[in-house]
Tab-separated table of C-alpha atoms in Angstrom:
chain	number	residue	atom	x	y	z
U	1	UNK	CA	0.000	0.000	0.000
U	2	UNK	CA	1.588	3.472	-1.211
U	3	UNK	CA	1.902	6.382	1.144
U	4	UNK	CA	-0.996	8.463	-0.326
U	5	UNK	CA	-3.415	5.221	0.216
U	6	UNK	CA	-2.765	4.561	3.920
U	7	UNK	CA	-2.916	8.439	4.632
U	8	UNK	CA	-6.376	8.542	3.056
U	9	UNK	CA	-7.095	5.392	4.932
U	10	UNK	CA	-6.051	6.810	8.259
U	11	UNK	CA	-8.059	10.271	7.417
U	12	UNK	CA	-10.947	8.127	6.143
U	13	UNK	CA	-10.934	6.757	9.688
U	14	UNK	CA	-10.370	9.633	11.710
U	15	UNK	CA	-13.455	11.244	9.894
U	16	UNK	CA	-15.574	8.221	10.748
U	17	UNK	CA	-14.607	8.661	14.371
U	18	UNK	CA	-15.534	12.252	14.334
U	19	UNK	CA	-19.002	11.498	12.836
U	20	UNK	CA	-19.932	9.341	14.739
U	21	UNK	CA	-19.021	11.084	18.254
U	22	UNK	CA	-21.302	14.032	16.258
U	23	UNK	CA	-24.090	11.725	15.751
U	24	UNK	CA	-23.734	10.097	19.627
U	25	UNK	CA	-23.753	14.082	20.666
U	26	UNK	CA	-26.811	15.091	18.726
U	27	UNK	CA	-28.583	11.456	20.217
U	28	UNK	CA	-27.686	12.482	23.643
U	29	UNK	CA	-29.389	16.172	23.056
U	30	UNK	CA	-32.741	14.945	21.800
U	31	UNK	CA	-32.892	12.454	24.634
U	32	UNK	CA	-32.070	15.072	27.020
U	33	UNK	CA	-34.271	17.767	26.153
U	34	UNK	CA	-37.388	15.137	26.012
U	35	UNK	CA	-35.926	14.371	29.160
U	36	UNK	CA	-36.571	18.108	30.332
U	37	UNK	CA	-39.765	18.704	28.905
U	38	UNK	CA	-41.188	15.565	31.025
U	39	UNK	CA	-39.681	16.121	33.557
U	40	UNK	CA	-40.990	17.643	36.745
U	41	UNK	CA	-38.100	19.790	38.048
U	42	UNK	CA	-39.680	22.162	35.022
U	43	UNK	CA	-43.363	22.623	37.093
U	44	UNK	CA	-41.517	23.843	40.270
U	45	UNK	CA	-43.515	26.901	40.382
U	46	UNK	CA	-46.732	25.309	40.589
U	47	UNK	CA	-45.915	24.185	43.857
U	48	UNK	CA	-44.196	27.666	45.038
U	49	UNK	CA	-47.409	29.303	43.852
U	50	UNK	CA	-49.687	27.017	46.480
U	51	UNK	CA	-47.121	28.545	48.869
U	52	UNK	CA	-47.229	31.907	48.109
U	53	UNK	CA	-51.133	31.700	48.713
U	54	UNK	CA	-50.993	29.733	51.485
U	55	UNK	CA	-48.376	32.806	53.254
U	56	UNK	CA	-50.537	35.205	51.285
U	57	UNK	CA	-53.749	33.919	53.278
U	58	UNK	CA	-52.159	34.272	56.634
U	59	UNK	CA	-50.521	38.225	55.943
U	60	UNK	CA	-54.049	38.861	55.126
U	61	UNK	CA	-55.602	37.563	57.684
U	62	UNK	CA	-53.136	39.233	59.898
U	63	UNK	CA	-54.106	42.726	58.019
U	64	UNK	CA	-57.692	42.566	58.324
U	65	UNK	CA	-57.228	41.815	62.304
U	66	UNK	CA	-55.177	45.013	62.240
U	67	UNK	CA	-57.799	47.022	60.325
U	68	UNK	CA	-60.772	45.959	62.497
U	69	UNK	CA	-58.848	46.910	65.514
U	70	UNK	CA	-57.730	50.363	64.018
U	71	UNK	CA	-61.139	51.079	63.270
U	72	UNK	CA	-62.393	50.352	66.656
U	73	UNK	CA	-59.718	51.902	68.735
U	74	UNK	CA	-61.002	55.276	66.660
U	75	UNK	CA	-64.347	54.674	67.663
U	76	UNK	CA	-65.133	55.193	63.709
U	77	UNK	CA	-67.543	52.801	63.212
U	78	UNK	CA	-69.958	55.028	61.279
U	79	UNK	CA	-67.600	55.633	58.936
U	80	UNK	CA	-65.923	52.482	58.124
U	81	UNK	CA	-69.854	51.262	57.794
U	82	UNK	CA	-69.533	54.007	55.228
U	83	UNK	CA	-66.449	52.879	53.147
U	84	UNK	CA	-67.149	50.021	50.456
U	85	UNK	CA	-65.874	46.720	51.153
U	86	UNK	CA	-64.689	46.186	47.899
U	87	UNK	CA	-61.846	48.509	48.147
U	88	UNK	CA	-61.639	47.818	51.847
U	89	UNK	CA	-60.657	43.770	50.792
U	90	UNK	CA	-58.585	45.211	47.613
U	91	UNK	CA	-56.607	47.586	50.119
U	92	UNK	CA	-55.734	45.037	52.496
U	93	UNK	CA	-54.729	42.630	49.918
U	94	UNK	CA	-52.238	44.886	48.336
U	95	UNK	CA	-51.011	45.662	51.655
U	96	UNK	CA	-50.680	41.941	52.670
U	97	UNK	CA	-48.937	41.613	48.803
U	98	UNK	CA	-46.698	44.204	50.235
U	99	UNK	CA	-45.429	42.452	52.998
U	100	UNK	CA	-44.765	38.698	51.431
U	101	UNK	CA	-41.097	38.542	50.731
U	102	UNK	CA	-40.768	36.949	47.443
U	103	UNK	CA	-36.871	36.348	47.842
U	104	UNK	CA	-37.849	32.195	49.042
U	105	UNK	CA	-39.389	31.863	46.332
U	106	UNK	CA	-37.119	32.068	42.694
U	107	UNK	CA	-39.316	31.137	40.119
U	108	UNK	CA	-42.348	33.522	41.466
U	109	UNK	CA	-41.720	36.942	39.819
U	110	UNK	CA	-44.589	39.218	40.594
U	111	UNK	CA	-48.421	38.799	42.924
U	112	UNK	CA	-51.004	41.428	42.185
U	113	UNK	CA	-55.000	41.405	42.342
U	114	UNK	CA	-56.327	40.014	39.324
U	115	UNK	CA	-58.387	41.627	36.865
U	116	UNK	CA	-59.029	40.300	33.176
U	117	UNK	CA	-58.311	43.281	31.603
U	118	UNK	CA	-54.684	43.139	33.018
U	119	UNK	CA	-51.589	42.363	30.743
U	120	UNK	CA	-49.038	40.357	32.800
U	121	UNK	CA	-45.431	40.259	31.775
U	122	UNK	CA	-44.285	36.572	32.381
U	123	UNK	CA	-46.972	33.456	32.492
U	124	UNK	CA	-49.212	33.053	35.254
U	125	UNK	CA	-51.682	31.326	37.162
U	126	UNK	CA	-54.818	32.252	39.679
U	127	UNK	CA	-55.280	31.336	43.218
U	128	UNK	CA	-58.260	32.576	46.053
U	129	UNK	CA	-56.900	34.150	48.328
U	130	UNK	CA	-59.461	35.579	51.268
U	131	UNK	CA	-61.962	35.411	48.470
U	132	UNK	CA	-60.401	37.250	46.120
U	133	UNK	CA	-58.427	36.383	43.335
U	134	UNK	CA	-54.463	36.633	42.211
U	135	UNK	CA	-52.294	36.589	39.540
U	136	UNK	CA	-49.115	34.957	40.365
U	137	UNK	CA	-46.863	35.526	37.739
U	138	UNK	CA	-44.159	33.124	37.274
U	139	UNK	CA	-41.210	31.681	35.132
U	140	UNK	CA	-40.342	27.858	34.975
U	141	UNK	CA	-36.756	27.379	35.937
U	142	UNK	CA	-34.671	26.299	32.186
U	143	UNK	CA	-32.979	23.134	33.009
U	144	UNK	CA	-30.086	23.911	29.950
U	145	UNK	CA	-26.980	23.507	32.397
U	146	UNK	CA	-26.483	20.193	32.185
U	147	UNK	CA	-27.094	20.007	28.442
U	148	UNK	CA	-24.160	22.488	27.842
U	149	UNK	CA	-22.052	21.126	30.091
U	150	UNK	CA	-22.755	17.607	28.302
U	151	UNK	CA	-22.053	19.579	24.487
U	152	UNK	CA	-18.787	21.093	25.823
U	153	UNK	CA	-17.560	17.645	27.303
U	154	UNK	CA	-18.370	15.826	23.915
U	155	UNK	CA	-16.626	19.020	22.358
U	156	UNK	CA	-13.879	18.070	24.372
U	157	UNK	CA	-14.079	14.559	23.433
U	158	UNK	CA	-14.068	15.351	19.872
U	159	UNK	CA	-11.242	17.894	20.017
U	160	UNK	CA	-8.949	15.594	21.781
U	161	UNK	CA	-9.872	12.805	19.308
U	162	UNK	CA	-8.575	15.181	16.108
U	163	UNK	CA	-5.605	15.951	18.311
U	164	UNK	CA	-4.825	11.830	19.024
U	165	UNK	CA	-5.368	11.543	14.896
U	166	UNK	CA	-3.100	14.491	14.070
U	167	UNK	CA	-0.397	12.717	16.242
U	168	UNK	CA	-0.686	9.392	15.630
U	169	UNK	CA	-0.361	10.578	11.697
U	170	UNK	CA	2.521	12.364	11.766
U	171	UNK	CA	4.626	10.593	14.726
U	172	UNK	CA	4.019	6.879	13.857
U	173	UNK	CA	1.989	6.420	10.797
U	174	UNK	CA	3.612	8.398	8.649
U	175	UNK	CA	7.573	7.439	10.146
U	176	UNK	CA	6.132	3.707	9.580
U	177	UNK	CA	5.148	3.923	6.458
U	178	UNK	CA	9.222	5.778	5.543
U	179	UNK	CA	10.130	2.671	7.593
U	180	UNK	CA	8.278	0.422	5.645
U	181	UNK	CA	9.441	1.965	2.058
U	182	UNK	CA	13.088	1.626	3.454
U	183	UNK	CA	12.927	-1.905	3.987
U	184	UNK	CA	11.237	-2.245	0.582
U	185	UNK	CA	14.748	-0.324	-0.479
U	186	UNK	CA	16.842	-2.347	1.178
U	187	UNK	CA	15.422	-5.540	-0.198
U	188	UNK	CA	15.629	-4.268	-3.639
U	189	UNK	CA	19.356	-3.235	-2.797
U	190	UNK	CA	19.689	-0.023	-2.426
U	191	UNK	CA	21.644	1.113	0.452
U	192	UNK	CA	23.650	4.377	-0.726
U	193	UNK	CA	20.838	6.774	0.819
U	194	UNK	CA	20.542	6.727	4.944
U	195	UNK	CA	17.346	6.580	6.953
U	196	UNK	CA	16.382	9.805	8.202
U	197	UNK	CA	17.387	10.464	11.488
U	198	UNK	CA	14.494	12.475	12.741
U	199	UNK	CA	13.402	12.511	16.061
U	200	UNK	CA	11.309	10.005	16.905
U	201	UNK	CA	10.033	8.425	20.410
U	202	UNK	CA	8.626	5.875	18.798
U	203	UNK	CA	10.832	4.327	16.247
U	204	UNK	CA	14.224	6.202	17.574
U	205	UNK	CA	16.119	3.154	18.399
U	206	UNK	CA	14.415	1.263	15.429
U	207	UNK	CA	14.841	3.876	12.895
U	208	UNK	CA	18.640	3.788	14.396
U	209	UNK	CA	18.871	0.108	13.471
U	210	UNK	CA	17.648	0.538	10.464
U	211	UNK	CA	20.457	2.193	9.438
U	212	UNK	CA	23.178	0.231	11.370
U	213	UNK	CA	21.564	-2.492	9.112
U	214	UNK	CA	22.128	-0.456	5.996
U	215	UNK	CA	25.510	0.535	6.853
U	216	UNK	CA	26.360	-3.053	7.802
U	217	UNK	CA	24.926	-4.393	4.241
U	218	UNK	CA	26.662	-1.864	2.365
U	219	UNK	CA	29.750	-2.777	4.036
U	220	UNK	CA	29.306	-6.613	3.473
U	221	UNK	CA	28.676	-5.485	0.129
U	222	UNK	CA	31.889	-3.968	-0.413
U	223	UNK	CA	33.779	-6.479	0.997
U	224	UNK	CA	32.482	-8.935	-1.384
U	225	UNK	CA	32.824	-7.031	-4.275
U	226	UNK	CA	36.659	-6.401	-3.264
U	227	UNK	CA	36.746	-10.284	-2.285
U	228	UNK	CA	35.600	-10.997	-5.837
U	229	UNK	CA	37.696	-8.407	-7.457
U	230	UNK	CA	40.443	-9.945	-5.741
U	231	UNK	CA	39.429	-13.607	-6.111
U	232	UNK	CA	38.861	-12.675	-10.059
U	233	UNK	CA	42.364	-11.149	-10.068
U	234	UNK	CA	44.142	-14.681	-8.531
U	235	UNK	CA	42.796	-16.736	-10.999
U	236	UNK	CA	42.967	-15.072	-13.763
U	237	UNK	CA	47.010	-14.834	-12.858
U	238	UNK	CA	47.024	-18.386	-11.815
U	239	UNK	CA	44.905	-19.265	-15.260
U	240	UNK	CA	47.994	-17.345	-17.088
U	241	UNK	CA	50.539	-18.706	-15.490
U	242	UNK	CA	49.296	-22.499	-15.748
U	243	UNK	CA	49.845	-22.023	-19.330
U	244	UNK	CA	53.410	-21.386	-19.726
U	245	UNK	CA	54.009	-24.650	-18.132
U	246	UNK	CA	51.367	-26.470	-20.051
U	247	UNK	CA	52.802	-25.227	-23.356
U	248	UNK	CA	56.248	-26.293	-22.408
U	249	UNK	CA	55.175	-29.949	-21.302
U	250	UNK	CA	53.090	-29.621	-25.194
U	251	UNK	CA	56.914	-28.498	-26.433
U	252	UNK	CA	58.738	-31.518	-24.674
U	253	UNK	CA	55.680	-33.686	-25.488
U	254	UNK	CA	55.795	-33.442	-29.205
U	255	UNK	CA	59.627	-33.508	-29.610
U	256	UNK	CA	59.705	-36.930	-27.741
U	257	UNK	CA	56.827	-38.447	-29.972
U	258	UNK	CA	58.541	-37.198	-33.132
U	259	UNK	CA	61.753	-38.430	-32.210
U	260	UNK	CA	63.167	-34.935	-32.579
U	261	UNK	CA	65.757	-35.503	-29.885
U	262	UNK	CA	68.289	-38.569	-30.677
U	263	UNK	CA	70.640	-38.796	-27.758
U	264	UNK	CA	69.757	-40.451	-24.561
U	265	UNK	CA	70.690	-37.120	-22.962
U	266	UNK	CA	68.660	-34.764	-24.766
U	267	UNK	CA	65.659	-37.007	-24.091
U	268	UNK	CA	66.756	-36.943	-20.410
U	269	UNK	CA	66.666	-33.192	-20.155
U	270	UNK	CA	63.105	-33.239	-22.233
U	271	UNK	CA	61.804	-35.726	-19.291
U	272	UNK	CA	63.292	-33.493	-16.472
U	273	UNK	CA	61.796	-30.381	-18.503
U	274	UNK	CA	58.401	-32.160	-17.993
U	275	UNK	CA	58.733	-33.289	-14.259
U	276	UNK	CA	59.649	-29.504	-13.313
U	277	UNK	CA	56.341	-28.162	-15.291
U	278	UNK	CA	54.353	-30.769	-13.791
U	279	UNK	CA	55.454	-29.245	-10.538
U	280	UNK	CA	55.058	-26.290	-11.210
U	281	UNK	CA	50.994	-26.884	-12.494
U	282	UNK	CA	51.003	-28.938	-9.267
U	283	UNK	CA	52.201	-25.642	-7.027
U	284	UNK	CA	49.168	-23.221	-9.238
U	285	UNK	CA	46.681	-25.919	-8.071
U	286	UNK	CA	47.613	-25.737	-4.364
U	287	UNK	CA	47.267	-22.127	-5.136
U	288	UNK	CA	44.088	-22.177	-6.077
U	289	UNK	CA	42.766	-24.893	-3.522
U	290	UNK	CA	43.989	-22.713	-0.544
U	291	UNK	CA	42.210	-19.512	-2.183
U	292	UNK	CA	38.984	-21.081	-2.566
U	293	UNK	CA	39.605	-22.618	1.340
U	294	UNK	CA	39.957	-18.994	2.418
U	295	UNK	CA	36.940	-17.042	4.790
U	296	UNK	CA	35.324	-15.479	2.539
U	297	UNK	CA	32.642	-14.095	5.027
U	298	UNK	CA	33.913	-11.362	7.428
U	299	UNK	CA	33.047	-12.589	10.733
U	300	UNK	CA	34.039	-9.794	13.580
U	301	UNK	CA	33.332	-10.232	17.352
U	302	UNK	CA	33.473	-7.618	20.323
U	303	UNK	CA	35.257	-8.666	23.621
U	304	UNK	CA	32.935	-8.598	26.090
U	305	UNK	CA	30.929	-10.114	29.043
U	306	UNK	CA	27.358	-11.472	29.693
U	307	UNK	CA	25.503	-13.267	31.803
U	308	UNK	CA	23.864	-16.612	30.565
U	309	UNK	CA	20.472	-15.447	31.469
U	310	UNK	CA	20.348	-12.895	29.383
U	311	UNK	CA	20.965	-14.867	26.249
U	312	UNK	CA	18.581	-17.454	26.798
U	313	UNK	CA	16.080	-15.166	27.916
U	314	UNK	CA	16.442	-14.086	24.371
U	315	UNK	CA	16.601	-17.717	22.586
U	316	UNK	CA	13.339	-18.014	24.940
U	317	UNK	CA	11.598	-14.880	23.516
U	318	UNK	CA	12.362	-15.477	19.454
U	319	UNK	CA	11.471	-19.409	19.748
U	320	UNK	CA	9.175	-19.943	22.645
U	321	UNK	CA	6.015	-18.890	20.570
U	322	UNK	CA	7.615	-20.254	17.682
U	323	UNK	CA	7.203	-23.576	18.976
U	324	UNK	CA	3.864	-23.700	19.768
U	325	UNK	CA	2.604	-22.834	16.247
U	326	UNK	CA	5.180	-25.610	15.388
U	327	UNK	CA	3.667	-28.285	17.867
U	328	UNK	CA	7.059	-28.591	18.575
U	329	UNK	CA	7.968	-29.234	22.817
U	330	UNK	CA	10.670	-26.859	23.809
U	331	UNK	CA	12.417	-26.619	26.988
U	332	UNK	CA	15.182	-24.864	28.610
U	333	UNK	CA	16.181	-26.291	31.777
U	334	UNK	CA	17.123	-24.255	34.873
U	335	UNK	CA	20.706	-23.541	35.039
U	336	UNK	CA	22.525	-20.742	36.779
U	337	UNK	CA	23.841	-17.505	35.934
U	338	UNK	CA	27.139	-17.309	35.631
U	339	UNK	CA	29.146	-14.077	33.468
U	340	UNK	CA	31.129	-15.413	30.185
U	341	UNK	CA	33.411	-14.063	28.062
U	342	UNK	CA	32.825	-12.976	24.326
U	343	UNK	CA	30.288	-11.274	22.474
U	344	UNK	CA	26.891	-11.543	23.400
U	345	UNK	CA	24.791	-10.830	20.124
U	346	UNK	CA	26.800	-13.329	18.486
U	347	UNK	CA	26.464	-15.953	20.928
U	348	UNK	CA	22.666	-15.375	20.323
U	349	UNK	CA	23.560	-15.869	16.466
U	350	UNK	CA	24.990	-18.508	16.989
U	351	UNK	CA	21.776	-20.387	19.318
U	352	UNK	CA	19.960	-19.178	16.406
U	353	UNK	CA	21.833	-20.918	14.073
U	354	UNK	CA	21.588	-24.463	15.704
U	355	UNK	CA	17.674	-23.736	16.367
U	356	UNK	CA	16.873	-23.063	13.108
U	357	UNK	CA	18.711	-26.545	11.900
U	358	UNK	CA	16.915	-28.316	14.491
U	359	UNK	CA	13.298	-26.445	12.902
U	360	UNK	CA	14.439	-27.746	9.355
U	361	UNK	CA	16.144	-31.128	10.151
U	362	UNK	CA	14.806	-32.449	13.284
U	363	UNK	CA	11.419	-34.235	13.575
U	364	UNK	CA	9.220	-31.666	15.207
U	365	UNK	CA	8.693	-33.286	17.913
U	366	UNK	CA	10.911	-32.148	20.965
U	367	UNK	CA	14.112	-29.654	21.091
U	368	UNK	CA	15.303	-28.740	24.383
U	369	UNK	CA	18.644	-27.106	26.025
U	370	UNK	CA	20.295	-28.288	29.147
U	371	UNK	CA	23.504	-27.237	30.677
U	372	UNK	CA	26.596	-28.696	32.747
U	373	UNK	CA	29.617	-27.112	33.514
U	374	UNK	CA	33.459	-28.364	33.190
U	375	UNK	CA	36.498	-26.837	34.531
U	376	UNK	CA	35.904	-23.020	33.398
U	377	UNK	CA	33.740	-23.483	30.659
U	378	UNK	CA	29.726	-23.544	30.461
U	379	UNK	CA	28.308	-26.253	28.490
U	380	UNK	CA	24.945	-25.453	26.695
U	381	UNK	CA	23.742	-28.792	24.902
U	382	UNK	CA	21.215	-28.212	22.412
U	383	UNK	CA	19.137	-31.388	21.273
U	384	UNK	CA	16.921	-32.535	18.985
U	385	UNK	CA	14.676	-35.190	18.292
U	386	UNK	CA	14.504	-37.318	15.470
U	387	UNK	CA	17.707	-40.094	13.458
U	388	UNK	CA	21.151	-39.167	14.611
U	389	UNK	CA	23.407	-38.105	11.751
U	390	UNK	CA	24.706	-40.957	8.983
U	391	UNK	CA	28.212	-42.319	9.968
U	392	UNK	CA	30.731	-40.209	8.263
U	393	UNK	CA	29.032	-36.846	8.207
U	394	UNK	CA	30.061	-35.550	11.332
U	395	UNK	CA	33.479	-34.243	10.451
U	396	UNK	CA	31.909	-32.341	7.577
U	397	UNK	CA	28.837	-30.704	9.418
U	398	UNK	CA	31.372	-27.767	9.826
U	399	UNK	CA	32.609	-27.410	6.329
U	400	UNK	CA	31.569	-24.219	4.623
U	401	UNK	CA	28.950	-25.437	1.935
U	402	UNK	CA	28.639	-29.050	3.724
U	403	UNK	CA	25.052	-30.049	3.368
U	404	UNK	CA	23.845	-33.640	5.002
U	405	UNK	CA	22.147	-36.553	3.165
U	406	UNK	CA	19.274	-35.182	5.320
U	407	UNK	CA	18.805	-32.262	3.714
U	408	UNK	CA	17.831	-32.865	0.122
U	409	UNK	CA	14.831	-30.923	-0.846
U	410	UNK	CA	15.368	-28.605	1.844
U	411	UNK	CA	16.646	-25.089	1.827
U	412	UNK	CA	19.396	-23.760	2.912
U	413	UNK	CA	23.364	-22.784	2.462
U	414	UNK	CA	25.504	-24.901	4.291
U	415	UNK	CA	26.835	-22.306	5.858
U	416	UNK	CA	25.586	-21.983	9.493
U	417	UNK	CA	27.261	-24.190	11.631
U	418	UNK	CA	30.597	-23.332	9.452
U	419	UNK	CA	29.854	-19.653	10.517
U	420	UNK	CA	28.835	-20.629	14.624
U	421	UNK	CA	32.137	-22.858	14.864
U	422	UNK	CA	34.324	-19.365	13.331
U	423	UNK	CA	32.357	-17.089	15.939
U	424	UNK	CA	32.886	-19.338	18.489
U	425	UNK	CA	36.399	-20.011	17.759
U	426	UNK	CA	37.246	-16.218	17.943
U	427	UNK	CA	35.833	-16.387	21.537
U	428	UNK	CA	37.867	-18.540	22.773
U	429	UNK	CA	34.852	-21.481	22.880
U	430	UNK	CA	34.011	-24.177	20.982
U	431	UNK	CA	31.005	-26.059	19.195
U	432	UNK	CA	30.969	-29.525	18.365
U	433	UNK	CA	28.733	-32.966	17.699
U	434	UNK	CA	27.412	-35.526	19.825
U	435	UNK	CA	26.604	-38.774	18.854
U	436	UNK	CA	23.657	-40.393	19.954
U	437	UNK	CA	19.757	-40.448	19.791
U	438	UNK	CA	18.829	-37.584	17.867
U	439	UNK	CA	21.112	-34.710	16.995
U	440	UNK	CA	23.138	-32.808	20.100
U	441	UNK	CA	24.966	-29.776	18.993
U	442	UNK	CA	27.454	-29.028	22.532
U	443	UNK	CA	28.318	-24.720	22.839
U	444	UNK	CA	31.502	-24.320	24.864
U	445	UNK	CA	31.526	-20.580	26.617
U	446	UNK	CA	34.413	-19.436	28.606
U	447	UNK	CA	33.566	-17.954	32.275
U	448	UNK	CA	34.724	-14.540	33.167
């Protein structure tokens, strides 16, 4: 998948995400105001209006006690028989109005006598109080708090859901998808331009690998092609060298058959001609035997220390799970921990090696490592079941090349036990064979 496709992929997604938190927000809403307008929290007021009529009723009736006794203490009586009644109730109403604090009550926001021609600012509703009638004006509390506090939470939501997209897209997807065209790169060979070193506390180390890796290969790659140049070079001298002695032994050759030399001497000095050309083809072909005996793989080690654990806590991490898809039984059996000598990553190489011929030649069935120790050297045996290995075929396991009679059909190189017996040789250990059931390769690791 190109660049441009898993972008739009990612942006496709993000979009999604966002429309549907929109859709969940806009769901919650509706169900929340429907929610409001049923609930009862909205009708508050009716029941502070029942109060306000109720406290209403007893100012009044504390008014028209203090009118009554006004009016007698002036010994008025004619004239408050004179006064209407009407305006008499309508006076002591307003007054008792007058005197009810409205402050308890919040959604109550104005009392007066009713009358039908009245305009009234907010709604209202009518009560009987003392036999007359009131307008109690009110307004029904908005319940629209928890609604906007809901919106600007899903706002939130939203917000920091663009902000986890934004990230994700430029800190990993878009440094694994450079990651992921490198490797294509690399496979196809090309390992002139470096990995970007940007930033990254993601892929840092990785991206830093990457390019150890690249550096490494382009090395190797060097190396061989000066290997080959120089390989190229030695035969081609040795090929034009072998035929100056060839052409002489033609020369001596075809004067003997033709008779061309007729004293016993001459024919002696044509014979020793021969025998010194012979050895001289015979020295070339040494020549070339040793140069095609020669390490051709450049196999460098780091003097160090490690502790045993942490290697086969490795070998346990890269083959454990490996196993199990396998069916294969795999066990490492407790050892100690004591520090070796030599390099550590290739020591894991090296496990690798002998685990990965025990996936291709051994039966499946079990592989398992056990340890013992001898003088100051750790022994790691690594077995494996299935036949043991045909008689003759153990002296050659190590050869560069050397494959077994077991592994026809099989891939492979030949070449990984030859390069785990040069690692471990320039550690100062040792691999070998053991005969018996099965095959047993034997690691030999110095102690510190």
């Amino acid at each position: 998948m190109s660049e441009k496709k898993k972008k739009s992929s990612l942006r496709k997604l993000a979009i999604l995400v966002v429309l549907v938190e929109i859709a969940v927000i806009v769901i919650c809403n509706l169900l929340m105001l429907r929610s409001d307008s049923s609930s009862d929290n909205s009708k508050i007021y009716r029941v502070e209006a029942k109060h306000v009529a109720e406290d209403l009723e007893k100012i009044l009736a504390k008014v028209q006690d203090t009118t009554v006794q006004d009016a007698t203490a002036d010994n008025s009586k004619s004239q408050t028989e004179g006064v209407s009644t009407d305006k008499t109730t309508d006076a002591n109403l307003q007054a008792a109005i007058e005197q009810l604090d409205l402050t308890a009550y919040p959604t109550i926001q104005a009392i007066a006598p009713f009358h039908p021609n009245d305009i009234a600012d907010y709604d209202y509703l009518i009560e009987e109080v003392g036999g007359s009638l009131i307008r109690i004006e009110y307004a029904a509390p908005k319940e629209s708090l928890p609604i906007v506090y809901m919106n600007i939470g899903f706002g939130l939501i939203c917000v920091v859901t663009l902000i986890l997209f934004i990230y994700v897209d430029r800190r990993i997807s878009r440094p694994f998808v450079r990651m992921s065209d490198y490797a294509d790169e690399l496979a196809k060979g090309n390992l002139i331009t470096p990995i970007d070193q940007q930033k990254s506390r993601h892929f840092g180390r990785f991206i830093w690998g990457m390019d150890r890796l690249r550096e490494q290969l382009e090395a190797d790659r060097e190396r061989e092609h000066e290997y080959m140049k120089e390989r190229k070079t030695l035969l081609l001298s040795l090929s034009h060298d072998i035929k100056t002695p060839l052409a002489a032994i033609e020369l001596y050759n075809k004067a003997l058959s033709t008779g061309l030399y007729d004293t016993e001497e001459k024919r002696r000095s044509a014979y020793d001609g021969i025998e010194k050309n012979i050895g001289d083809l015979r020295r070339y072909i040494d020549e070339i035997t040793t140069a095609s005996r020669q390490d051709f793989i450049s196999l460098t080690v780091r003097d160090g220390e490690f502790y045993l654990d942490e290697v086969m806590e490795q070998i346990e991490t890269y083959y454990m799970e490996r196993f199990v898809t396998l069916h294969t039984q795999f066990e490492i059996s407790n050892h100690g921990n004591p520090l070796l000598k030599g390099d550590e990553d290739r020591v894991v190489e090296v496990f690798q090696n002998i685990l990965e011929n025990a996936i291709k030649y051994g039966d499946g069935r079990r592989v398992w490592v056990d340890f013992s120790t001898e003088e100051d050297a750790e022994l790691i045996h690594v077995h494996n079941s299935g036949d043991p290995l045909p008689d003759g075929e153990e002296v050659h396991v190590f050869d560069s090349f050397y494959r077994g009679s077991n592994a026809e059909g099989k891939k492979g190189s030949g070449l990984g036990l030859y390069i785990s017996r040069e690692l471990m040789r320039r550690m100062d250990g040792e691999i070998y064979i053991e005969s018996g059931e099965g095959f047993t390769a034997v690691v030999v690791l110095r102690r510190a």
